[in-house]
PDB file of C-alpha atoms in Angstrom:
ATOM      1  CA  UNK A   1      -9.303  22.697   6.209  1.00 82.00           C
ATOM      2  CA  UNK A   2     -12.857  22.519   6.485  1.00 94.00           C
ATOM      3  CA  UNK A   3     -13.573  18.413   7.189  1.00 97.00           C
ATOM      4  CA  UNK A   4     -17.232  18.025   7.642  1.00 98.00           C
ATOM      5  CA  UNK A   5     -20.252  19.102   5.134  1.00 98.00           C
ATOM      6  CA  UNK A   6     -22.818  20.553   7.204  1.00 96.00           C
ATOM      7  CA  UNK A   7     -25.449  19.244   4.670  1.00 97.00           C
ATOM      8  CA  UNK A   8     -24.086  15.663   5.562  1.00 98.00           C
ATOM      9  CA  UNK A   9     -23.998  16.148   9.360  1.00 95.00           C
ATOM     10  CA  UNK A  10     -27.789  15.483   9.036  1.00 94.00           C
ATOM     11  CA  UNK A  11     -26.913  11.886   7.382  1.00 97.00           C
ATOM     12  CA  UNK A  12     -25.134  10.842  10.655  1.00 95.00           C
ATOM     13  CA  UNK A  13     -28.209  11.386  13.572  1.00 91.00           C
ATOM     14  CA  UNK A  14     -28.132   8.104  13.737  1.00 91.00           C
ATOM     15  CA  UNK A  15     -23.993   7.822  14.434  1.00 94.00           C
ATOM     16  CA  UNK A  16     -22.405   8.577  17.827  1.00 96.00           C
ATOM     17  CA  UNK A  17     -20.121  11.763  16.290  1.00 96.00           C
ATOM     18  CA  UNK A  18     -17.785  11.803  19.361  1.00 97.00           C
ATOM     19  CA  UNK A  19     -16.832   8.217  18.365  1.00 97.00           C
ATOM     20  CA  UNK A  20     -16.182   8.990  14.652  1.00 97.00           C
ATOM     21  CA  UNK A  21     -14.063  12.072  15.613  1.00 98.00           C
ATOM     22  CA  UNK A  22     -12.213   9.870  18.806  1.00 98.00           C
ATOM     23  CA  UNK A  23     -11.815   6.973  16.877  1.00 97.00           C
ATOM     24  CA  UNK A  24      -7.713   6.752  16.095  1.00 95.00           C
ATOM     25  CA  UNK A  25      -8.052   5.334  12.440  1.00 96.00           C
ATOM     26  CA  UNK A  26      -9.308   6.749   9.635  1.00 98.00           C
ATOM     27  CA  UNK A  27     -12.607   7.693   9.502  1.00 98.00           C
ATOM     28  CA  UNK A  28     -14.439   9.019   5.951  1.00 98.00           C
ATOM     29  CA  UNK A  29     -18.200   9.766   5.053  1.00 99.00           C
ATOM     30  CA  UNK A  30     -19.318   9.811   1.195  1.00 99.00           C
ATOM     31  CA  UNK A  31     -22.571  11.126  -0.197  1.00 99.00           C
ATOM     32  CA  UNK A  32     -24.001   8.524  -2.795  1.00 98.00           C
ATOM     33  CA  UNK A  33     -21.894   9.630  -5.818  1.00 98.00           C
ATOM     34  CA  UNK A  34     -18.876   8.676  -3.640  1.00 98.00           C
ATOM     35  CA  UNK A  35     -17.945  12.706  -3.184  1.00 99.00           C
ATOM     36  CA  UNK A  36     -15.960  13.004   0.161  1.00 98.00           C
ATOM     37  CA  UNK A  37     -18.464  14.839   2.695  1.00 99.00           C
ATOM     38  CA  UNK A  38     -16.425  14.398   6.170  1.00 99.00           C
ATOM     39  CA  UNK A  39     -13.125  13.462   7.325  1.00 98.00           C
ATOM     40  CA  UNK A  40     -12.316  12.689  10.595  1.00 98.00           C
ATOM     41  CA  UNK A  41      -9.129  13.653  12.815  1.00 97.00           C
ATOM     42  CA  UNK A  42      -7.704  10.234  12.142  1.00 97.00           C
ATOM     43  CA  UNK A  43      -7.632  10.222   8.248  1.00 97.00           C
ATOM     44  CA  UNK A  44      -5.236  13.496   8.656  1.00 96.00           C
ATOM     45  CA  UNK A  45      -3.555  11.482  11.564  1.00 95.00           C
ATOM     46  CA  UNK A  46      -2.937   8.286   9.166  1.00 93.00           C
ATOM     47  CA  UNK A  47      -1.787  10.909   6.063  1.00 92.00           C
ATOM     48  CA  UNK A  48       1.235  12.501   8.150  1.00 92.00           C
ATOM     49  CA  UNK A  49       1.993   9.373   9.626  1.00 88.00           C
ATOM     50  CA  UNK A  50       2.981   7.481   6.191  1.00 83.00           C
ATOM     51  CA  UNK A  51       4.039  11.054   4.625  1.00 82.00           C
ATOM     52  CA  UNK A  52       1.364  11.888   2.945  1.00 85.00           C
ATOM     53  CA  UNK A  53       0.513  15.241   3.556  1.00 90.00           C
ATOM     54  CA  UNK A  54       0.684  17.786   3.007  1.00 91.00           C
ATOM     55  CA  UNK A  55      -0.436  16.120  -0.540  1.00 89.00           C
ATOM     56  CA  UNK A  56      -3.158  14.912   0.905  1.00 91.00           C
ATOM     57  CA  UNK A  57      -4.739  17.917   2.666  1.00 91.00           C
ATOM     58  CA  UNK A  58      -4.641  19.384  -0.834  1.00 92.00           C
ATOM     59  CA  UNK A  59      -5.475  16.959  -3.341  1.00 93.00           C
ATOM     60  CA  UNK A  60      -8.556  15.072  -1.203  1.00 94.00           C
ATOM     61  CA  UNK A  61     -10.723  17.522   0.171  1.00 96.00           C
ATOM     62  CA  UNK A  62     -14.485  17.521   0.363  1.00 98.00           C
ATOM     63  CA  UNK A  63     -16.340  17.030  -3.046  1.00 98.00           C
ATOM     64  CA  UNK A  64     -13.446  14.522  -3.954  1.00 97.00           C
ATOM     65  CA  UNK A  65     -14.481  11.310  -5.215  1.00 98.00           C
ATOM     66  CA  UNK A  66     -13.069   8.037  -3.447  1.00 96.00           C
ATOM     67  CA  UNK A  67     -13.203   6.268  -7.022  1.00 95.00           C
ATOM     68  CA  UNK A  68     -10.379   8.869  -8.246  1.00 93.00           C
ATOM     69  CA  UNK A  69      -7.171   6.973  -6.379  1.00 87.00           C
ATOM     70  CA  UNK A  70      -8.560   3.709  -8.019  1.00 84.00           C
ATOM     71  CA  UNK A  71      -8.410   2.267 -11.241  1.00 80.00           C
ATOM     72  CA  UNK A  72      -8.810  -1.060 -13.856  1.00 79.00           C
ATOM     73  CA  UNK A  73     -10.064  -3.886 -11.985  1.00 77.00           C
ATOM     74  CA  UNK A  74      -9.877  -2.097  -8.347  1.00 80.00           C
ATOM     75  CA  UNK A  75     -12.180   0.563  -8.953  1.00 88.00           C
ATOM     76  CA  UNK A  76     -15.059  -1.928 -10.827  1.00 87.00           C
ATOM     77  CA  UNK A  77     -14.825  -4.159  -7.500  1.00 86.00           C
ATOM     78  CA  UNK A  78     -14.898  -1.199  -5.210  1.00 91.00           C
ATOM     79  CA  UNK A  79     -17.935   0.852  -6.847  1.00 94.00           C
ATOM     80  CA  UNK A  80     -19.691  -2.494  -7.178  1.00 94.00           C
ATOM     81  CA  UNK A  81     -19.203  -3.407  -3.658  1.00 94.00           C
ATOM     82  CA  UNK A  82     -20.019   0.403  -2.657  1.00 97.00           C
ATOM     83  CA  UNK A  83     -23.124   0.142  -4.953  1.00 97.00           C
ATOM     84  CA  UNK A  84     -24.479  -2.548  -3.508  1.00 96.00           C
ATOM     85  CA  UNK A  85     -24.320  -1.930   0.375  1.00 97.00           C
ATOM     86  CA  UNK A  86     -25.919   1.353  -0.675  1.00 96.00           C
ATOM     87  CA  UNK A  87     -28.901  -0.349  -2.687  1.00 96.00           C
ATOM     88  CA  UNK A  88     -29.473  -3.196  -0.433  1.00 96.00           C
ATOM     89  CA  UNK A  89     -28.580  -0.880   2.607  1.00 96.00           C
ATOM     90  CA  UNK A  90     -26.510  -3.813   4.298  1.00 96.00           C
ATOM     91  CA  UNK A  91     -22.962  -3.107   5.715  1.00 97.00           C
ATOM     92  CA  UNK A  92     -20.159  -4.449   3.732  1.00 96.00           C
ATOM     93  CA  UNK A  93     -17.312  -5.552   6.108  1.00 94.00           C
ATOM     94  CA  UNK A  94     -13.590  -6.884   4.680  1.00 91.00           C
ATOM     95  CA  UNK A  95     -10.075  -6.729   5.819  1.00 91.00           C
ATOM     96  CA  UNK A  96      -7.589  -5.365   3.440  1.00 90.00           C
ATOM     97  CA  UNK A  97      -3.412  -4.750   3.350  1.00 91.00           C
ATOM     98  CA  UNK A  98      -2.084  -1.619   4.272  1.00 91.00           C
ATOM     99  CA  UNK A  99       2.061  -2.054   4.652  1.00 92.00           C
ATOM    100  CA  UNK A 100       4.467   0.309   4.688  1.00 92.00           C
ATOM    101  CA  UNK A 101       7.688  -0.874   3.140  1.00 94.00           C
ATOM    102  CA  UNK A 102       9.103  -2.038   6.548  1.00 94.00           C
ATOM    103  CA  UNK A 103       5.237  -2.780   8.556  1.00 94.00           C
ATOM    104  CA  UNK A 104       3.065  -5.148   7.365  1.00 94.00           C
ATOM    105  CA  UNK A 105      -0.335  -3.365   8.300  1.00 94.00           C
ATOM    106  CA  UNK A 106      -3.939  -5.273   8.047  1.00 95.00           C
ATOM    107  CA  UNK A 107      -6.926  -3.212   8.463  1.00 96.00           C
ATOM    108  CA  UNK A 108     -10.486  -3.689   8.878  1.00 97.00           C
ATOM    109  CA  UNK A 109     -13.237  -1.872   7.107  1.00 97.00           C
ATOM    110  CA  UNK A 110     -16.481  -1.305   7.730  1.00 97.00           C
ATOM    111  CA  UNK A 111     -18.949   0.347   5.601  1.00 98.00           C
ATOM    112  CA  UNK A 112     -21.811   1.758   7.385  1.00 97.00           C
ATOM    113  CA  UNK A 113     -24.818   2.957   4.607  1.00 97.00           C
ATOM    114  CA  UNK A 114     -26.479   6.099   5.941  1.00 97.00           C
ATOM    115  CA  UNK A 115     -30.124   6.780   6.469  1.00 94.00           C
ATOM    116  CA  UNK A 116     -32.100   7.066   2.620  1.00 92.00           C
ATOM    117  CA  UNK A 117     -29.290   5.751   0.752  1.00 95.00           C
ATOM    118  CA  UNK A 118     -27.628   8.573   0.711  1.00 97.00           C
ATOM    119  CA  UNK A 119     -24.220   8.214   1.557  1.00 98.00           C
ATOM    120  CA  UNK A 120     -21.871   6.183   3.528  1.00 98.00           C
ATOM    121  CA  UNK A 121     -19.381   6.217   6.385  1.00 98.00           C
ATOM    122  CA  UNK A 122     -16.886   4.312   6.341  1.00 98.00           C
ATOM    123  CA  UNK A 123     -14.215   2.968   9.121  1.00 98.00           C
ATOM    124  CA  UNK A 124     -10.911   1.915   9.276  1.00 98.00           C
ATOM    125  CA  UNK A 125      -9.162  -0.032  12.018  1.00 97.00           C
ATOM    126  CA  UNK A 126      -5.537  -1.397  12.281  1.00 97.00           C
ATOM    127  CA  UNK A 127      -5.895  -5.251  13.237  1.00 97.00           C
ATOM    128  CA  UNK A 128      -1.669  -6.150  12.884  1.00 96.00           C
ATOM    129  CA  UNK A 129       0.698  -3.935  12.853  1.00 96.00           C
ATOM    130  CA  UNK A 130       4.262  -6.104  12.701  1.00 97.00           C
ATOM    131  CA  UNK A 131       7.804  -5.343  11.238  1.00 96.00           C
ATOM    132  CA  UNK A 132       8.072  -7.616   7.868  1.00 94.00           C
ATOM    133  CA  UNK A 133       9.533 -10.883   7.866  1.00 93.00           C
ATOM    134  CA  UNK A 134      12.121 -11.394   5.583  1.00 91.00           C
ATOM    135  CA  UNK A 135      11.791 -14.915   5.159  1.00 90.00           C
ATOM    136  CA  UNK A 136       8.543 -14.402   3.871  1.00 88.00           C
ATOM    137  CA  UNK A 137       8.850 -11.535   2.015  1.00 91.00           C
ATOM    138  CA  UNK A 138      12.040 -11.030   0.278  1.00 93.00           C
ATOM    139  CA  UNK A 139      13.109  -7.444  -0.965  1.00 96.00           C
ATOM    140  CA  UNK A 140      13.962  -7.501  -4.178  1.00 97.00           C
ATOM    141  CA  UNK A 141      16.255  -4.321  -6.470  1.00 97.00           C
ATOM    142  CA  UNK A 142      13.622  -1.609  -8.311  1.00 97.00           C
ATOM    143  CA  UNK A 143      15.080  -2.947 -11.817  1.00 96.00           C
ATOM    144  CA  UNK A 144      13.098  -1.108 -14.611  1.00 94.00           C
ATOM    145  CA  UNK A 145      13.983  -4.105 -16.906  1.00 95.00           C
ATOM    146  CA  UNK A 146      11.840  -6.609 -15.637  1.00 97.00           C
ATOM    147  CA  UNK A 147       8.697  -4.944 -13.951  1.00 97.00           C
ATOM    148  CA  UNK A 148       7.726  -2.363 -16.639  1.00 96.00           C
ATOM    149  CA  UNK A 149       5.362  -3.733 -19.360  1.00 94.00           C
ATOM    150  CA  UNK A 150       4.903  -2.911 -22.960  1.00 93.00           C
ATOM    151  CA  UNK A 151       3.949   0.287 -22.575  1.00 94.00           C
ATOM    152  CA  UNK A 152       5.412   1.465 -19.762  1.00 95.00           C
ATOM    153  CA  UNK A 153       3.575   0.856 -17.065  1.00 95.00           C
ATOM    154  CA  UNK A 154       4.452  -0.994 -13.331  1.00 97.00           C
ATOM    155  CA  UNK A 155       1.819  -3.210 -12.198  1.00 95.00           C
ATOM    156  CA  UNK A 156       1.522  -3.216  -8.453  1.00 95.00           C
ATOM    157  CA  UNK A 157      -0.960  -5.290  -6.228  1.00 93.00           C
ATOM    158  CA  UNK A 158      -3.254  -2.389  -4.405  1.00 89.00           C
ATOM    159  CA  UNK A 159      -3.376  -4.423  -1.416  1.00 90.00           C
ATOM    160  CA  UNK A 160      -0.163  -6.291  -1.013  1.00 93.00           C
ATOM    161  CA  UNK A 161       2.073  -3.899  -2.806  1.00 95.00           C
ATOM    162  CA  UNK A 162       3.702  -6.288  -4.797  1.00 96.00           C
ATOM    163  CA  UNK A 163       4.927  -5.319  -8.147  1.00 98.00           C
ATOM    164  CA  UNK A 164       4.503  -7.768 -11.107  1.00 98.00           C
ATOM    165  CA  UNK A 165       7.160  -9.584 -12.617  1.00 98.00           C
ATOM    166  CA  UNK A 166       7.334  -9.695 -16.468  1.00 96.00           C
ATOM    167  CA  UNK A 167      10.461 -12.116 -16.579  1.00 94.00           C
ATOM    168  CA  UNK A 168       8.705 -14.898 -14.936  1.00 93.00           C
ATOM    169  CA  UNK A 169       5.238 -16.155 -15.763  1.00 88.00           C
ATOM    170  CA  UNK A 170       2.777 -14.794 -12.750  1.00 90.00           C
ATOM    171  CA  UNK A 171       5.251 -13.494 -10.168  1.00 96.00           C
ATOM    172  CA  UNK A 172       4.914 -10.914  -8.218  1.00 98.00           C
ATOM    173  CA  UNK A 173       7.801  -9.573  -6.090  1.00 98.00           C
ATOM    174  CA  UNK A 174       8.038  -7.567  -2.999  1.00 97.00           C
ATOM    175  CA  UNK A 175      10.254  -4.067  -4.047  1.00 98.00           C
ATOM    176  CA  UNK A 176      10.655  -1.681  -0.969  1.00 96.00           C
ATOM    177  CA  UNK A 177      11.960   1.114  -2.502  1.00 96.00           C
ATOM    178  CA  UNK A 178       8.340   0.964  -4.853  1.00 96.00           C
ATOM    179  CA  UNK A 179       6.296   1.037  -1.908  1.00 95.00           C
ATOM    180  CA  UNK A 180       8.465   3.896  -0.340  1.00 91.00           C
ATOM    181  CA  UNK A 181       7.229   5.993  -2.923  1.00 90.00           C
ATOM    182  CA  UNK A 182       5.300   4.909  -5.887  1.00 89.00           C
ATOM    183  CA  UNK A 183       6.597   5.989  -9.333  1.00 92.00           C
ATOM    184  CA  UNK A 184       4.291   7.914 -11.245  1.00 91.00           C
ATOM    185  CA  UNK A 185       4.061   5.315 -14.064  1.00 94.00           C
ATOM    186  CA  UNK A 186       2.562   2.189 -11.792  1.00 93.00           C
ATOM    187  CA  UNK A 187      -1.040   0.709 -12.085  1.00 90.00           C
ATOM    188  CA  UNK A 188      -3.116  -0.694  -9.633  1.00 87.00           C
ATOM    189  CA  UNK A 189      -4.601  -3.894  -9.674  1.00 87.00           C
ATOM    190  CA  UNK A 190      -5.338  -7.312  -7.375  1.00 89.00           C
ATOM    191  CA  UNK A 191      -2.733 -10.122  -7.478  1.00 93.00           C
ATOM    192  CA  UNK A 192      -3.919 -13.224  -8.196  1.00 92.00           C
ATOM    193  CA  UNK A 193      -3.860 -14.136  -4.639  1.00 92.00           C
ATOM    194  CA  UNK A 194      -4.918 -11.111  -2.808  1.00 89.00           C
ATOM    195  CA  UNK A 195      -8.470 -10.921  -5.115  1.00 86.00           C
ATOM    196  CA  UNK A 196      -8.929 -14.682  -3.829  1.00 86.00           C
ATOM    197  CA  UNK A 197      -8.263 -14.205  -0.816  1.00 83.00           C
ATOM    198  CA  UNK A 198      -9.526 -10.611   0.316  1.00 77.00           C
ATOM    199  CA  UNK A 199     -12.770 -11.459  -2.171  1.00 74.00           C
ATOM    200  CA  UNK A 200     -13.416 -14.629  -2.297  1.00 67.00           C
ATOM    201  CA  UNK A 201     -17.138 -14.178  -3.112  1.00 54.00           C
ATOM    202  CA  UNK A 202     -16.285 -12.474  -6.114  1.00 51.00           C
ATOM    203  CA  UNK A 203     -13.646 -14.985  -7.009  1.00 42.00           C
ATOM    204  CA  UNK A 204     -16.381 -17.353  -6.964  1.00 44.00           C
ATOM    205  CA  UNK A 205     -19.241 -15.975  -8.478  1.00 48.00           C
ATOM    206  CA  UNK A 206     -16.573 -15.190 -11.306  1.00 41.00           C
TER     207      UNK A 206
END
């Protein structure tokens, strides 16, 4: 699978290659209309990993756009955000949730813009990487009845994982087998408490 466009290689003088290809998390470069343009060994690496390929290899090739897996609220905040680091050409650095449904996973990302605005790389690296803690984040049953809105929809946290609960006035519950694999009926968002904490600038200028 062909992983770098050779028109974009010229974007990166400025980048120490080696690293991006060495690097062991996921590394991705995006012209300015957010179109994948290079993928390093480690975005494949992080795909098999948490069994997503060979899905992955197929579906998110080059000329992909990074705003397609995102919806609602998430993809506003995340083309703003992208928008913004390439207009003012300042890197845009957060830390996000990445778990598994038995790892809690926290990642750092940077996002490097590229010489004339016209794209970006951006980097991936795991900060914790811990089994869950039950105490603090109790598994609860994948019961249709109370997580599935009015039409039909699950509403889980992007970053968290969390799935909303419609029973009880702004819950949101931790369901393993949802995170496992996600039914093809959920929607993305931010929980309450992720967007304030993972964003608080945007919390606040809200």
């Amino acid at each position: 699978m062909e992983r770098l466009d050779r028109a974009f290689e010229k974007l990166l003088r400025h980048h120490n290659f080696a690293f991006l290809e060495a690097h062991s998390g996921a590394i991705y470069g995006v012209w300015d209309n957010f179109r994948l343009a290079y993928l390093n060994p480690g975005w494949f690496r992080f795909a098999k990993e948490n069994d997503g390929e060979p899905r992955i290899s197929k579906e998110w090739g080059l000329g992909r756009s990074i705003l397609d897996c995102v919806s609602g609220d998430v993809k506003v905040l995340y083309q703003t955000k992208l928008n913004a680091c390439l207009n003012t050409s300042e890197v845009w650095s957060h830390q996000y949730e990445c778990s598994s449904d038995t790892v809690y996973r926290c990642f750092h990302q940077l996002v490097y813009p590229l010489v004339r605005r016209g794209g970006l790389i951006i980097v991936n690296s795991l900060v914790i990487e811990e089994l869950h803690d039950p105490s603090k984040r109790q598994a609860m049953a994948a019961d249709e009845s109370v997580y599935i809105d009015e039409n039909g929809f699950i509403c889980q946290c992007a970053y968290c994982r969390r799935v909303k609960n419609y029973s009880v006035a702004e819950r949101w519950d931790w369901v393993p087998e949802w995170v496992r694999r996600c039914p093809d009926n959920t929607s993305h968002t931010f929980c309450p408490a992720c967007f304030a904490h993972y964003f608080p600038m945007a919390t606040t200028d809200a």
